[in-house]
Amino acid sequence: MKMKNIGAAVLALSFAFSFGACMETQATSRSDIAAISVKANGSNFQYWNEDAASFQALKDYVKDVTSRKSKNYIPPEERVAVFDMDGTLLGERTPSYFEWMMYLHRVTDDPSYTPSEEDRAIADAVTGKSDATFTGDEIAQSQSRVFAGMTVPEYDDYVRQFMETEAAGLNGIKRGEEFYLPMAEVMSYLQANGFDVWVISGSDRAALRVLADGVLPVARDHFIGKDVQYVASGQGAADGNDYVFDQKSDVVVRGQLLQRDVRMNKVAAIVREIGRQPVLAFGNSMGDASMFNYTIAKNKHKAMAFALLCDDTEDDRGNEDVAATMRAACEENGWTPVSMRDDWKTIYGYGVKAEGK
């Protein structure tokens, strides 16, 4: 979601969040999401329409590449599947990404924190309260800066608390429950078939670990995302190459932005951290285009890329124009489109709808 659209969405939905405010939920609980288990033969999917072309394409692909009799057989050690997070596994339109909304809460609504004038100005621009413009790097630096100085447990607790706030624009769901049930099924199905599953996101890696902990079947070391520096509490301006952690007085705290994980950086991170070319990729935007293309181009194995279309305005806060643009990109690039409206039976659970629906 682009920054100018974030501002309009935030203002339209009213940006009044509180850690203590959550409503009685109708969504599928985190424990129930964690319990999703799809058999290797794919016989017990619950949330996909079985006649959907994308669903059939996925099942046909998995059956083909896991059959030792097939010329397209892929050994288990090379069955790497990569997933974007926001808009692919987790809702991103309430009214924006989890990380963005938590950042905006920190700057504008957290009584325990006083932001700098610079960070306040950036937040105002993001929410559309000012006409100032900032680069993606400047915004990412601000997102990291407002949490700098927190210990790892303190940041994790902050994420958990924000997970308890309601997802704006949806009825009956908290932010920590905004997982797409059909995609949780896909992850389970792939793991049952010997795929090594990774999450590759533009959001903060540490936040992703907390969000998905105990919900998605992804190992803690299989998250790649935006990274911040980690420093010793007593390090000050000293370079990490010169400073020795003091076991009596130091704790590890968050520092400034280290690297964003977007566009081509996703490919670089895959090469650096996984060291194997994926054979399956799942995403939802042109921010995933490099990851898609890297997966399917010049691959020694049969490979596919699946792109989610945000076309559901009943069960989610979809945008049909954005979905149409993404569908056209799929046709142009050889990606397989997944209609959230037509291919899925539900997104978050049958009791959750977009407000007003």
Short mmCIF file of C-alpha atoms in Angstrom, two decimals:
data_model
loop_
_atom_site.label_atom_id
_atom_site.label_comp_id
_atom_site.label_asym_id
_atom_site.label_seq_id
_atom_site.Cartn_x
_atom_site.Cartn_y
_atom_site.Cartn_z
CA MET A 1 0.00 0.00 0.00
CA LYS A 2 1.51 3.33 -1.05
CA MET A 3 2.04 6.10 1.49
CA LYS A 4 -0.50 8.49 -0.04
CA ASN A 5 -3.14 5.75 0.17
CA ILE A 6 -2.21 4.96 3.76
CA GLY A 7 -2.99 8.52 4.81
CA ALA A 8 -6.45 8.48 3.29
CA ALA A 9 -7.24 5.07 4.75
CA VAL A 10 -6.03 5.97 8.21
CA LEU A 11 -8.07 9.14 8.34
CA ALA A 12 -11.16 7.42 6.99
CA LEU A 13 -11.05 4.66 9.58
CA SER A 14 -10.23 6.95 12.54
CA PHE A 15 -6.90 6.35 14.13
CA ALA A 16 -7.91 5.76 17.76
CA PHE A 17 -6.03 2.76 19.07
CA SER A 18 -5.51 1.65 22.66
CA PHE A 19 -3.63 -1.37 23.98
CA GLY A 20 -6.49 -2.09 26.34
CA ALA A 21 -9.16 -1.91 23.65
CA CYS A 22 -10.24 -5.09 21.99
CA MET A 23 -13.61 -6.46 21.14
CA GLU A 24 -15.23 -9.84 21.50
CA THR A 25 -13.83 -11.72 18.56
CA GLN A 26 -15.60 -13.80 15.97
CA ALA A 27 -12.38 -14.62 14.19
CA THR A 28 -10.58 -17.94 14.15
CA SER A 29 -8.36 -18.00 17.23
CA ARG A 30 -4.60 -18.18 17.02
CA SER A 31 -4.66 -21.64 18.55
CA ASP A 32 -7.18 -22.83 15.96
CA ILE A 33 -5.05 -21.39 13.13
CA ALA A 34 -2.05 -23.21 14.57
CA ALA A 35 -4.06 -26.44 14.54
CA ILE A 36 -4.63 -26.28 10.77
CA SER A 37 -3.16 -29.43 9.30
CA VAL A 38 -3.52 -30.43 5.66
CA LYS A 39 -2.65 -33.95 4.56
CA ALA A 40 0.05 -34.54 1.98
CA ASN A 41 -2.57 -35.65 -0.56
CA GLY A 42 -4.48 -32.39 -0.04
CA SER A 43 -7.73 -34.18 0.68
CA ASN A 44 -8.78 -32.06 3.65
CA PHE A 45 -8.47 -28.44 2.55
CA GLN A 46 -11.37 -26.51 4.11
CA TYR A 47 -11.01 -22.92 2.95
CA TRP A 48 -10.36 -23.19 -0.79
CA ASN A 49 -12.92 -23.59 -3.55
CA GLU A 50 -11.77 -26.84 -5.12
CA ASP A 51 -12.73 -25.80 -8.65
CA ALA A 52 -10.53 -22.70 -8.50
CA ALA A 53 -7.86 -22.75 -11.20
CA SER A 54 -5.17 -21.55 -8.77
CA PHE A 55 -6.01 -24.31 -6.31
CA GLN A 56 -5.88 -27.00 -8.97
CA ALA A 57 -2.61 -25.57 -10.31
CA LEU A 58 -1.02 -25.74 -6.86
CA LYS A 59 -2.15 -29.31 -6.18
CA ASP A 60 -1.12 -30.49 -9.64
CA TYR A 61 2.28 -28.89 -9.19
CA VAL A 62 2.92 -30.45 -5.78
CA LYS A 63 1.78 -33.87 -6.95
CA ASP A 64 4.05 -33.63 -9.98
CA VAL A 65 7.26 -32.47 -8.30
CA THR A 66 6.97 -34.86 -5.34
CA SER A 67 6.37 -37.97 -7.44
CA ARG A 68 9.54 -39.99 -7.96
CA LYS A 69 8.04 -41.23 -11.21
CA SER A 70 7.78 -37.72 -12.64
CA LYS A 71 10.45 -36.13 -14.82
CA ASN A 72 9.81 -32.98 -12.74
CA TYR A 73 10.63 -34.64 -9.41
CA ILE A 74 12.39 -32.27 -6.98
CA PRO A 75 14.48 -33.74 -4.14
CA PRO A 76 13.22 -32.64 -0.69
CA GLU A 77 16.38 -30.64 0.06
CA GLU A 78 15.65 -28.42 -2.95
CA ARG A 79 11.92 -27.87 -2.32
CA VAL A 80 12.15 -24.28 -1.09
CA ALA A 81 8.94 -22.23 -0.84
CA VAL A 82 9.02 -18.51 0.00
CA PHE A 83 6.10 -16.41 1.22
CA ASP A 84 5.69 -12.67 1.55
CA MET A 85 3.95 -11.76 4.82
CA ASP A 86 1.74 -8.64 4.60
CA GLY A 87 -1.11 -9.16 2.17
CA THR A 88 -0.04 -12.77 1.55
CA LEU A 89 -0.27 -14.44 4.95
CA LEU A 90 -1.55 -11.56 7.07
CA GLY A 91 -4.07 -8.77 6.48
CA GLU A 92 -2.53 -5.49 5.35
CA ARG A 93 -5.55 -3.28 4.70
CA THR A 94 -6.72 -2.38 8.21
CA PRO A 95 -5.82 0.17 6.98
CA SER A 96 -2.19 -0.79 6.42
CA TYR A 97 0.52 -3.23 7.47
CA PHE A 98 0.76 -4.35 11.10
CA GLU A 99 4.22 -2.80 11.42
CA TRP A 100 3.11 0.55 9.97
CA MET A 101 0.12 0.75 12.29
CA MET A 102 2.23 -0.15 15.32
CA TYR A 103 4.73 2.54 14.33
CA LEU A 104 1.98 5.14 13.99
CA HIS A 105 0.56 4.14 17.36
CA ARG A 106 3.99 4.54 18.92
CA VAL A 107 4.41 8.07 17.54
CA THR A 108 0.89 9.45 17.88
CA ASP A 109 -0.94 7.52 20.61
CA ASP A 110 1.53 6.01 23.04
CA PRO A 111 1.48 8.16 26.21
CA SER A 112 4.71 6.56 27.42
CA TYR A 113 6.71 7.80 24.43
CA THR A 114 7.63 11.27 23.18
CA PRO A 115 8.74 11.24 19.54
CA SER A 116 11.25 13.63 18.04
CA GLU A 117 9.97 16.45 15.84
CA GLU A 118 11.39 14.63 12.83
CA ASP A 119 9.56 11.38 13.59
CA ARG A 120 6.34 13.27 14.32
CA ALA A 121 6.65 15.01 10.94
CA ILE A 122 7.17 11.71 9.14
CA ALA A 123 4.19 10.12 10.88
CA ASP A 124 2.03 13.11 9.98
CA ALA A 125 3.04 12.72 6.35
CA VAL A 126 2.27 8.99 6.42
CA THR A 127 -1.20 9.60 7.86
CA GLY A 128 -1.94 12.42 5.42
CA LYS A 129 -1.96 15.14 8.08
CA SER A 130 0.70 17.06 6.17
CA ASP A 131 1.80 17.42 2.56
CA ALA A 132 5.46 16.76 3.35
CA THR A 133 7.12 13.95 1.42
CA PHE A 134 9.71 11.46 2.64
CA THR A 135 11.54 8.64 0.94
CA GLY A 136 10.96 5.01 1.74
CA ASP A 137 14.35 4.87 3.45
CA GLU A 138 13.53 7.89 5.61
CA ILE A 139 10.26 6.31 6.71
CA ALA A 140 11.93 2.97 7.42
CA GLN A 141 14.62 4.74 9.45
CA SER A 142 11.90 6.46 11.48
CA GLN A 143 10.09 3.14 12.02
CA SER A 144 13.28 1.69 13.47
CA ARG A 145 14.30 4.81 15.39
CA VAL A 146 11.14 5.07 17.50
CA PHE A 147 11.80 1.62 18.96
CA ALA A 148 15.56 2.10 19.38
CA GLY A 149 16.78 1.49 22.93
CA MET A 150 14.22 -1.22 23.67
CA THR A 151 15.54 -4.56 24.83
CA VAL A 152 14.52 -7.59 22.81
CA PRO A 153 11.93 -8.71 25.43
CA GLU A 154 10.53 -5.15 25.66
CA TYR A 155 10.03 -4.96 21.90
CA ASP A 156 8.50 -8.43 21.79
CA ASP A 157 6.05 -7.42 24.53
CA TYR A 158 5.14 -4.25 22.62
CA VAL A 159 4.33 -6.33 19.54
CA ARG A 160 2.21 -8.72 21.62
CA GLN A 161 0.25 -5.86 23.14
CA PHE A 162 -0.44 -4.31 19.75
CA MET A 163 -1.60 -7.70 18.49
CA GLU A 164 -4.49 -7.37 20.97
CA THR A 165 -5.89 -4.22 19.34
CA GLU A 166 -8.78 -4.53 16.93
CA ALA A 167 -8.19 -4.61 13.19
CA ALA A 168 -9.71 -1.36 11.94
CA GLY A 169 -12.31 -1.81 9.22
CA LEU A 170 -13.11 -5.44 10.01
CA ASN A 171 -15.75 -6.78 12.37
CA GLY A 172 -14.72 -9.16 15.13
CA ILE A 173 -10.99 -9.64 14.72
CA LYS A 174 -7.81 -8.56 16.50
CA ARG A 175 -4.58 -7.71 14.71
CA GLY A 176 -2.91 -10.84 15.98
CA GLU A 177 -5.63 -12.97 14.36
CA GLU A 178 -5.46 -11.45 10.87
CA PHE A 179 -3.95 -14.53 9.27
CA TYR A 180 -5.37 -15.79 5.99
CA LEU A 181 -6.78 -19.23 6.73
CA PRO A 182 -6.40 -20.53 3.15
CA MET A 183 -2.72 -19.58 3.16
CA ALA A 184 -2.15 -21.25 6.52
CA GLU A 185 -3.51 -24.36 4.80
CA VAL A 186 -1.05 -23.93 1.93
CA MET A 187 1.87 -23.74 4.35
CA SER A 188 0.75 -26.90 6.13
CA TYR A 189 0.19 -28.70 2.84
CA LEU A 190 3.63 -27.82 1.54
CA GLN A 191 5.34 -28.88 4.73
CA ALA A 192 3.47 -32.19 4.62
CA ASN A 193 5.04 -32.63 1.20
CA GLY A 194 8.58 -31.95 2.33
CA PHE A 195 8.89 -28.27 1.39
CA ASP A 196 11.19 -25.96 3.33
CA VAL A 197 9.02 -22.91 4.09
CA TRP A 198 10.39 -19.38 4.53
CA VAL A 199 8.83 -15.95 5.10
CA ILE A 200 10.47 -13.08 3.15
CA SER A 201 8.94 -9.74 4.18
CA GLY A 202 9.55 -6.01 4.07
CA SER A 203 8.41 -5.80 7.70
CA ASP A 204 10.64 -5.99 10.75
CA ARG A 205 12.05 -9.49 11.19
CA ALA A 206 11.69 -9.43 14.98
CA ALA A 207 8.03 -8.39 14.76
CA LEU A 208 7.30 -11.20 12.30
CA ARG A 209 8.73 -13.77 14.68
CA VAL A 210 6.40 -12.63 17.46
CA LEU A 211 3.35 -12.31 15.21
CA ALA A 212 3.68 -15.81 13.78
CA ASP A 213 4.93 -17.52 16.93
CA GLY A 214 2.72 -20.51 17.70
CA VAL A 215 0.47 -19.78 14.71
CA LEU A 216 2.29 -20.41 11.43
CA PRO A 217 4.44 -23.52 10.94
CA VAL A 218 7.60 -21.52 10.26
CA ALA A 219 10.82 -22.05 12.18
CA ARG A 220 12.12 -18.97 14.04
CA ASP A 221 15.24 -18.87 11.88
CA HIS A 222 13.17 -19.01 8.68
CA PHE A 223 12.02 -15.38 8.81
CA ILE A 224 13.75 -12.77 6.67
CA GLY A 225 12.74 -9.13 6.95
CA LYS A 226 13.82 -5.60 7.59
CA ASP A 227 16.68 -5.63 10.07
CA VAL A 228 17.87 -3.19 12.71
CA GLN A 229 21.22 -3.00 14.42
CA TYR A 230 21.51 -4.61 17.83
CA VAL A 231 23.93 -2.99 20.24
CA ALA A 232 25.00 -3.26 23.86
CA SER A 233 23.24 -0.90 26.23
CA GLY A 234 26.56 0.59 27.32
CA GLN A 235 28.10 0.74 23.86
CA GLY A 236 27.30 4.37 23.07
CA ALA A 237 28.98 5.53 19.86
CA ALA A 238 31.63 2.81 19.94
CA ASP A 239 31.92 0.57 16.92
CA GLY A 240 30.83 -3.01 17.47
CA ASN A 241 34.20 -4.21 16.20
CA ASP A 242 35.86 -2.46 19.13
CA TYR A 243 33.33 -2.89 21.95
CA VAL A 244 33.26 -5.88 24.32
CA PHE A 245 29.88 -6.82 25.80
CA ASP A 246 29.98 -6.38 29.59
CA GLN A 247 28.37 -9.42 31.19
CA LYS A 248 27.63 -7.53 34.40
CA SER A 249 26.00 -4.38 33.08
CA ASP A 250 25.09 -4.76 29.40
CA VAL A 251 21.89 -5.92 27.77
CA VAL A 252 21.15 -6.07 24.05
CA VAL A 253 18.98 -3.23 22.75
CA ARG A 254 17.56 -2.28 19.40
CA GLY A 255 19.41 0.30 17.34
CA GLN A 256 18.99 2.07 14.01
CA LEU A 257 17.90 0.64 10.65
CA LEU A 258 20.35 -1.82 9.15
CA GLN A 259 18.65 -2.83 5.91
CA ARG A 260 15.26 -2.82 4.24
CA ASP A 261 14.05 -6.05 2.68
CA VAL A 262 12.09 -4.93 -0.36
CA ARG A 263 12.09 -5.60 -4.10
CA MET A 264 15.51 -6.83 -5.29
CA ASN A 265 16.69 -6.90 -1.69
CA LYS A 266 14.35 -9.85 -1.19
CA VAL A 267 16.24 -11.80 -3.84
CA ALA A 268 19.59 -10.81 -2.34
CA ALA A 269 18.38 -11.98 1.08
CA ILE A 270 17.22 -15.31 -0.33
CA VAL A 271 20.61 -15.91 -1.93
CA ARG A 272 22.47 -14.84 1.21
CA GLU A 273 20.35 -16.51 3.90
CA ILE A 274 18.79 -19.53 2.18
CA GLY A 275 21.44 -20.26 -0.42
CA ARG A 276 19.00 -22.16 -2.66
CA GLN A 277 16.74 -20.93 -5.43
CA PRO A 278 13.06 -21.28 -4.45
CA VAL A 279 10.75 -23.38 -6.56
CA LEU A 280 7.57 -21.78 -5.19
CA ALA A 281 6.88 -18.14 -4.36
CA PHE A 282 3.76 -16.51 -2.93
CA GLY A 283 3.17 -12.76 -2.77
CA ASN A 284 0.60 -10.08 -3.49
CA SER A 285 2.20 -6.98 -4.97
CA MET A 286 4.81 -5.64 -7.35
CA GLY A 287 7.07 -5.45 -4.31
CA ASP A 288 7.25 -9.24 -4.73
CA ALA A 289 7.96 -9.10 -8.49
CA SER A 290 11.70 -9.66 -8.12
CA MET A 291 11.10 -12.63 -5.84
CA PHE A 292 8.56 -14.07 -8.29
CA ASN A 293 10.83 -13.64 -11.29
CA TYR A 294 13.90 -15.01 -9.54
CA THR A 295 11.91 -18.10 -8.56
CA ILE A 296 10.67 -18.97 -12.03
CA ALA A 297 13.53 -17.70 -14.23
CA LYS A 298 16.34 -20.04 -15.27
CA ASN A 299 15.33 -22.52 -12.58
CA LYS A 300 16.64 -26.05 -13.06
CA HIS A 301 13.42 -27.27 -11.49
CA LYS A 302 9.80 -26.73 -12.41
CA ALA A 303 8.81 -23.57 -10.52
CA MET A 304 5.73 -21.42 -9.99
CA ALA A 305 4.83 -18.03 -8.54
CA PHE A 306 1.37 -17.32 -7.07
CA ALA A 307 0.11 -13.75 -6.70
CA LEU A 308 -2.84 -12.95 -4.42
CA LEU A 309 -5.41 -10.47 -5.75
CA CYS A 310 -7.05 -8.22 -3.14
CA ASP A 311 -10.45 -8.37 -4.85
CA ASP A 312 -12.62 -9.33 -1.86
CA THR A 313 -14.60 -6.38 -0.52
CA GLU A 314 -16.98 -8.49 1.58
CA ASP A 315 -14.66 -10.56 3.78
CA ASP A 316 -11.81 -8.05 3.58
CA ARG A 317 -11.15 -4.43 2.69
CA GLY A 318 -10.17 -5.24 -0.88
CA ASN A 319 -9.47 -2.91 -3.77
CA GLU A 320 -10.69 -4.17 -7.12
CA ASP A 321 -8.61 -1.67 -9.13
CA VAL A 322 -5.41 -2.79 -7.41
CA ALA A 323 -6.44 -6.41 -7.96
CA ALA A 324 -7.03 -5.79 -11.67
CA THR A 325 -3.58 -4.26 -12.02
CA MET A 326 -2.03 -7.27 -10.31
CA ARG A 327 -3.95 -9.68 -12.51
CA ALA A 328 -2.59 -7.93 -15.58
CA ALA A 329 0.93 -8.26 -14.17
CA CYS A 330 0.32 -11.98 -13.70
CA GLU A 331 -0.67 -12.36 -17.33
CA GLU A 332 2.38 -10.43 -18.47
CA ASN A 333 4.91 -12.26 -16.31
CA GLY A 334 3.65 -15.81 -16.08
CA TRP A 335 2.56 -15.66 -12.44
CA THR A 336 -0.55 -17.56 -11.30
CA PRO A 337 -3.28 -15.25 -9.92
CA VAL A 338 -5.21 -16.18 -6.78
CA SER A 339 -8.56 -14.43 -6.35
CA MET A 340 -9.22 -13.90 -2.65
CA ARG A 341 -12.89 -13.40 -3.55
CA ASP A 342 -13.45 -16.29 -5.95
CA ASP A 343 -10.88 -18.90 -4.97
CA TRP A 344 -11.38 -18.86 -1.20
CA LYS A 345 -14.42 -19.71 0.92
CA THR A 346 -13.41 -17.33 3.69
CA ILE A 347 -10.37 -15.26 4.63
CA TYR A 348 -10.32 -14.83 8.41
CA GLY A 349 -13.25 -17.00 9.42
CA TYR A 350 -16.93 -16.97 8.53
CA GLY A 351 -17.87 -14.45 11.23
CA VAL A 352 -15.49 -11.76 10.01
CA LYS A 353 -16.62 -9.23 7.42
CA ALA A 354 -15.57 -5.79 6.27
CA GLU A 355 -17.39 -3.13 8.28
CA GLY A 356 -20.71 -2.28 6.67
CA LYS A 357 -20.99 -5.65 4.92
#
